[in-house]
Amino acid sequence: MKSISPRTIILAVFCLLLSGNMFAQGRTVTNLNFGWRFHAGDVSGAEQFAFDDSDWRTVDLPHDFQIEQPWVKPGADEKADNTDVAANIKSRLSSRGFKEMGIGWYRLHLTPDKELNDRRLLLDFGGIMYVGDVYLNGELIGGTDYGYVGFEIDVTGKLKVGEENIIAVKADTREPNNSRWYTGGGLYRDVKLIATSKDLYFERHPLYITTEPGMNGHFAFIKAGFTNRGRDKTSHIGVRILSPDGKEVYCDTMKHQRITPSRTIEAWLPQIEIRTPQLWTLEDPSLYTAEVTLMREDGSTADKTSAQFGIRTIEIGPDFGLKLNGKKVLLKGFANHHSLGALGAAAYPRAIEKRIMLMKEFGVNHIRTSHNPYSREFIELCDKHGILVVDELYDKWTRQHTGGTADFESHWQKEVPEWVKRDRNSPSVVMWSLGNELQQDPNMPYNDFGVTMYKLMKTLLQRYDTTRPVTVAMHPRYRNWETDSLPCDLAMETDVQAYNYRYMYFPGDGKLFPWMTFYQSEASVSAMGPNFFEMDNDKVIGLAYWGAIDYLGESNGWPAKGWAQGVFDLSLQPKPMAYLMKSMFSDEPTIHIGVIDDENSNVVWNDVQVGTARMSESWNRKAGTNVALNVYTNCERVDLLVNGKKVATKENCNDPKSRNKLRFDHIAYEKGSLEAVGYISNKVVARHKIETSGEAKRLKLVADNQTWNADGMDLMHVRVTAVDDKGRRCWNANQLLSFEVEGDAKIVAVDNGNIASDELHTANQRHLFNGSALVILRAGRQAGKVTLKVKSDDFKTITLSLIEK
């Protein structure tokens, strides 16, 4: 009988322990999102332990206090006689969503379990918007100068175990000019309490996982960062790799000997061969899991961590743009700010996932996180659903645009490592972007329009990741104000030449500088079509449509509370032009009618025409009138039918200016129906019909999800639509609705897509707009039945029963 080596026996026991409960004993993570007390406005002494907060409101995180505030109409808060000053204030209000700037205080009464005694304790903040200070029992213990980036605070010896503690947070939106868009305010991401051993533990974001092809599969390389403060210089590191379906594909241990004075160690583990791997692709985003355990010399578990990763390769080059796993991929995406419509800046994972899944339905495969890191949950959801991300850190590199509390040069060194280390294992992230539109600001460090600053930041970035290209989104792309014949100096330094809007310079710049690889980092929705089809899509990386979803802030003027040029409204309903995007981005036969209501939308932003015609799908028109409409399609030919009778036909074409958007003028309106029929190879492949609706008779409720988790975090979006007696949407319905909830859930937001509405999003009522409204429910933490009741003076009360599990 063949003998079994002691190491084999130890390894078998180790892997068995890792797969069981022993793996979970090294570290505990406690969610601190629930039961905070909140007060809007600054309060003297609110950080003190003995402060009386009994009359403060109780809130759960994530929470955006700014979304709750009333709208501020321009001029209502100012008394300036100088018109230039008044115009400046108006502009700043419109950028920040017509909300007051200010401070919000949060206090959490926390009594940690006695089992945490003699443990290393950390407070983990996903972010504080826009800047913030953190106090523990009256002592200032930390904070952030740039709230888009997370941080942790070591509270070992300060947090009293088994006794009541007060964690107090002061969140500040700063001044109106400290951001160019709606930021929100407060504890808008998760807060956690982490406990580890004191002697041997992993550092923050400790794993760095890379993969590369091998002869029979792929090799995975793992670097682990940890600290050894124990007496023993020897420790053991165990690694277990799980396949996407949860099966163990690797398990091993290694011995590590500390041989340097530093007790904080970064150790490369032995390379791991994964045979016949499941690659991470857009169609099948397969994710492996690495579980890594730190053990003491005696074999006891000290700490554990895990990270998901994907096995994939990325390449960039001027002849092909971007390759994923050796195949050309064109980025077809959008760029928006971090806020989530009616929810404000509160980073609910379910709201993020809803957006990702919606955009995938319309052919989107890419999101640029303009102009700051989104939540970690966003990146994880892109990993899960197969979305390629350009991960962006900053807008402009100035004190004004990065929090306003400290000089930019004093804090970027902390933020770059945190950002990169947090997201570097995610296969969805294919490019780092360090900034945006720097050329517009004369106050850049070193007075060379970002070149030196870029080199400094890229050097630090590549200390932590060298597997992705690094860029900056540039606008304008030219070198000086006198001529646009040459790209700016910064474009000569970046790995990718990312131009906002100026795709027309790709051919010329590419001819002069053949090594350049181009990406249209922002594309105007109003030029949708030409700015896609006029690029050499075989060679460019792709594009991101700016503001494809309407958002708060950056309004073009009151009463609009924000950007209204998107192809989806604030409540995520697609506008007709969304189907133009789908016809371009997707191979699925697509056809959709947009009846033109108003073509006069001359909106200019960043010296770019961004306004779009106002269209609808309503076929309730004035008798005897002629209408103009667009049909968005990737079909070869379209027949237009009124009440079943063909009234017009048009062929699609390859002219970039009109491709996939067929204009029909002087169509005589007749009550009944209007239908567009699409043909490919003379076969009907797609139809879209709109009909004249009757008087609104009832309400229809549709929930967006089949499952609802009773975890206190999950959301349910319920769409309310006014319909006639045949179930057709009534586009002119605008009645007031009120909402009531029974069961362990609460209303966190309402909306109707009307960005010009003066109604607040944090309410229990909302008018219909275009015959529709939206109510968003947040789950409680007790499983059971939840009933939503919708009332109106004009309709019969309707209810919807939901089950939390």
GROMACS .gro file of N, CA, C and O in nm, residues 115-150:
model
  144
  115GLU      N    1  -1.814   3.931   2.314
  115GLU     CA    2  -1.726   3.836   2.245
  115GLU      C    3  -1.621   3.907   2.161
  115GLU      O    4  -1.523   3.845   2.118
  116LEU      N    5  -1.640   4.035   2.137
  116LEU     CA    6  -1.542   4.112   2.060
  116LEU      C    7  -1.428   4.163   2.146
  116LEU      O    8  -1.338   4.232   2.096
  117ASN      N    9  -1.430   4.131   2.274
  117ASN     CA   10  -1.321   4.172   2.362
  117ASN      C   11  -1.189   4.110   2.315
  117ASN      O   12  -1.184   3.997   2.269
  118ASP      N   13  -1.083   4.190   2.323
  118ASP     CA   14  -0.950   4.148   2.282
  118ASP      C   15  -0.941   4.119   2.132
  118ASP      O   16  -0.863   4.034   2.087
  119ARG      N   17  -1.023   4.191   2.053
  119ARG     CA   18  -1.018   4.179   1.908
  119ARG      C   19  -0.977   4.314   1.847
  119ARG      O   20  -0.995   4.420   1.907
  120ARG      N   21  -0.921   4.308   1.731
  120ARG     CA   22  -0.894   4.430   1.654
  120ARG      C   23  -1.024   4.474   1.589
  120ARG      O   24  -1.089   4.397   1.519
  121LEU      N   25  -1.062   4.601   1.612
  121LEU     CA   26  -1.193   4.649   1.567
  121LEU      C   27  -1.178   4.766   1.471
  121LEU      O   28  -1.099   4.858   1.495
  122LEU      N   29  -1.255   4.763   1.363
  122LEU     CA   30  -1.248   4.864   1.258
  122LEU      C   31  -1.388   4.912   1.222
  122LEU      O   32  -1.481   4.831   1.213
  123LEU      N   33  -1.402   5.041   1.201
  123LEU     CA   34  -1.523   5.096   1.140
  123LEU      C   35  -1.496   5.116   0.992
  123LEU      O   36  -1.399   5.182   0.954
  124ASP      N   37  -1.582   5.060   0.909
  124ASP     CA   38  -1.565   5.066   0.764
  124ASP      C   39  -1.678   5.151   0.705
  124ASP      O   40  -1.795   5.118   0.719
  125PHE      N   41  -1.641   5.259   0.636
  125PHE     CA   42  -1.737   5.348   0.572
  125PHE      C   43  -1.723   5.336   0.420
  125PHE      O   44  -1.614   5.357   0.366
  126GLY      N   45  -1.833   5.306   0.353
  126GLY     CA   46  -1.830   5.303   0.207
  126GLY      C   47  -1.815   5.440   0.148
  126GLY      O   48  -1.774   5.455   0.032
  127GLY      N   49  -1.844   5.543   0.225
  127GLY     CA   50  -1.830   5.681   0.181
  127GLY      C   51  -1.920   5.771   0.263
  127GLY      O   52  -2.017   5.726   0.326
  128ILE      N   53  -1.888   5.899   0.267
  128ILE     CA   54  -1.972   6.001   0.331
  128ILE      C   55  -1.984   6.115   0.230
  128ILE      O   56  -1.884   6.165   0.179
  129MET      N   57  -2.103   6.156   0.201
  129MET     CA   58  -2.123   6.258   0.099
  129MET      C   59  -2.149   6.393   0.164
  129MET      O   60  -2.240   6.404   0.245
  130TYR      N   61  -2.071   6.497   0.131
  130TYR     CA   62  -1.966   6.498   0.032
  130TYR      C   63  -1.830   6.485   0.104
  130TYR      O   64  -1.737   6.425   0.056
  131VAL      N   65  -1.825   6.544   0.224
  131VAL     CA   66  -1.711   6.523   0.314
  131VAL      C   67  -1.768   6.493   0.451
  131VAL      O   68  -1.887   6.516   0.477
  132GLY      N   69  -1.685   6.443   0.542
  132GLY     CA   70  -1.741   6.411   0.673
  132GLY      C   71  -1.638   6.387   0.780
  132GLY      O   72  -1.522   6.353   0.751
  133ASP      N   73  -1.681   6.405   0.904
  133ASP     CA   74  -1.601   6.375   1.023
  133ASP      C   75  -1.670   6.267   1.103
  133ASP      O   76  -1.794   6.264   1.113
  134VAL      N   77  -1.590   6.179   1.163
  134VAL     CA   78  -1.642   6.068   1.241
  134VAL      C   79  -1.592   6.081   1.385
  134VAL      O   80  -1.472   6.099   1.409
  135TYR      N   81  -1.683   6.070   1.480
  135TYR     CA   82  -1.652   6.079   1.622
  135TYR      C   83  -1.694   5.951   1.691
  135TYR      O   84  -1.795   5.888   1.656
  136LEU      N   85  -1.618   5.912   1.792
  136LEU     CA   86  -1.653   5.799   1.877
  136LEU      C   87  -1.649   5.846   2.021
  136LEU      O   88  -1.543   5.887   2.071
  137ASN      N   89  -1.765   5.846   2.084
  137ASN     CA   90  -1.777   5.888   2.223
  137ASN      C   91  -1.716   6.027   2.247
  137ASN      O   92  -1.647   6.052   2.347
  138GLY      N   93  -1.739   6.116   2.151
  138GLY     CA   94  -1.695   6.253   2.162
  138GLY      C   95  -1.559   6.283   2.106
  138GLY      O   96  -1.520   6.400   2.093
  139GLU      N   97  -1.484   6.181   2.067
  139GLU     CA   98  -1.348   6.201   2.014
  139GLU      C   99  -1.349   6.193   1.861
  139GLU      O  100  -1.406   6.098   1.803
  140LEU      N  101  -1.288   6.290   1.795
  140LEU     CA  102  -1.273   6.286   1.650
  140LEU      C  103  -1.173   6.176   1.615
  140LEU      O  104  -1.056   6.181   1.655
  141ILE      N  105  -1.218   6.076   1.540
  141ILE     CA  106  -1.132   5.961   1.511
  141ILE      C  107  -1.098   5.947   1.363
  141ILE      O  108  -1.016   5.862   1.326
  142GLY      N  109  -1.161   6.025   1.277
  142GLY     CA  110  -1.131   6.013   1.135
  142GLY      C  111  -1.234   6.085   1.051
  142GLY      O  112  -1.318   6.160   1.102
  143GLY      N  113  -1.228   6.062   0.921
  143GLY     CA  114  -1.322   6.126   0.830
  143GLY      C  115  -1.272   6.118   0.688
  143GLY      O  116  -1.179   6.042   0.656
  144THR      N  117  -1.333   6.198   0.600
  144THR     CA  118  -1.295   6.196   0.460
  144THR      C  119  -1.302   6.336   0.402
  144THR      O  120  -1.391   6.415   0.435
  145ASP      N  121  -1.206   6.365   0.314
  145ASP     CA  122  -1.206   6.490   0.239
  145ASP      C  123  -1.266   6.472   0.100
  145ASP      O  124  -1.282   6.569   0.026
  146TYR      N  125  -1.297   6.347   0.063
  146TYR     CA  126  -1.352   6.318  -0.069
  146TYR      C  127  -1.443   6.197  -0.055
  146TYR      O  128  -1.397   6.083  -0.053
  147GLY      N  129  -1.573   6.224  -0.041
  147GLY     CA  130  -1.667   6.122   0.006
  147GLY      C  131  -1.701   6.012  -0.090
  147GLY      O  132  -1.776   5.920  -0.055
  148TYR      N  133  -1.648   6.015  -0.213
  148TYR     CA  134  -1.675   5.907  -0.308
  148TYR      C  135  -1.589   5.784  -0.283
  148TYR      O  136  -1.612   5.679  -0.341
  149VAL      N  137  -1.486   5.800  -0.200
  149VAL     CA  138  -1.392   5.691  -0.174
  149VAL      C  139  -1.408   5.644  -0.030
  149VAL      O  140  -1.417   5.725   0.063
  150GLY      N  141  -1.412   5.514  -0.010
  150GLY     CA  142  -1.432   5.458   0.123
  150GLY      C  143  -1.308   5.466   0.210
  150GLY      O  144  -1.198   5.497   0.163
   0.00000   0.00000   0.00000
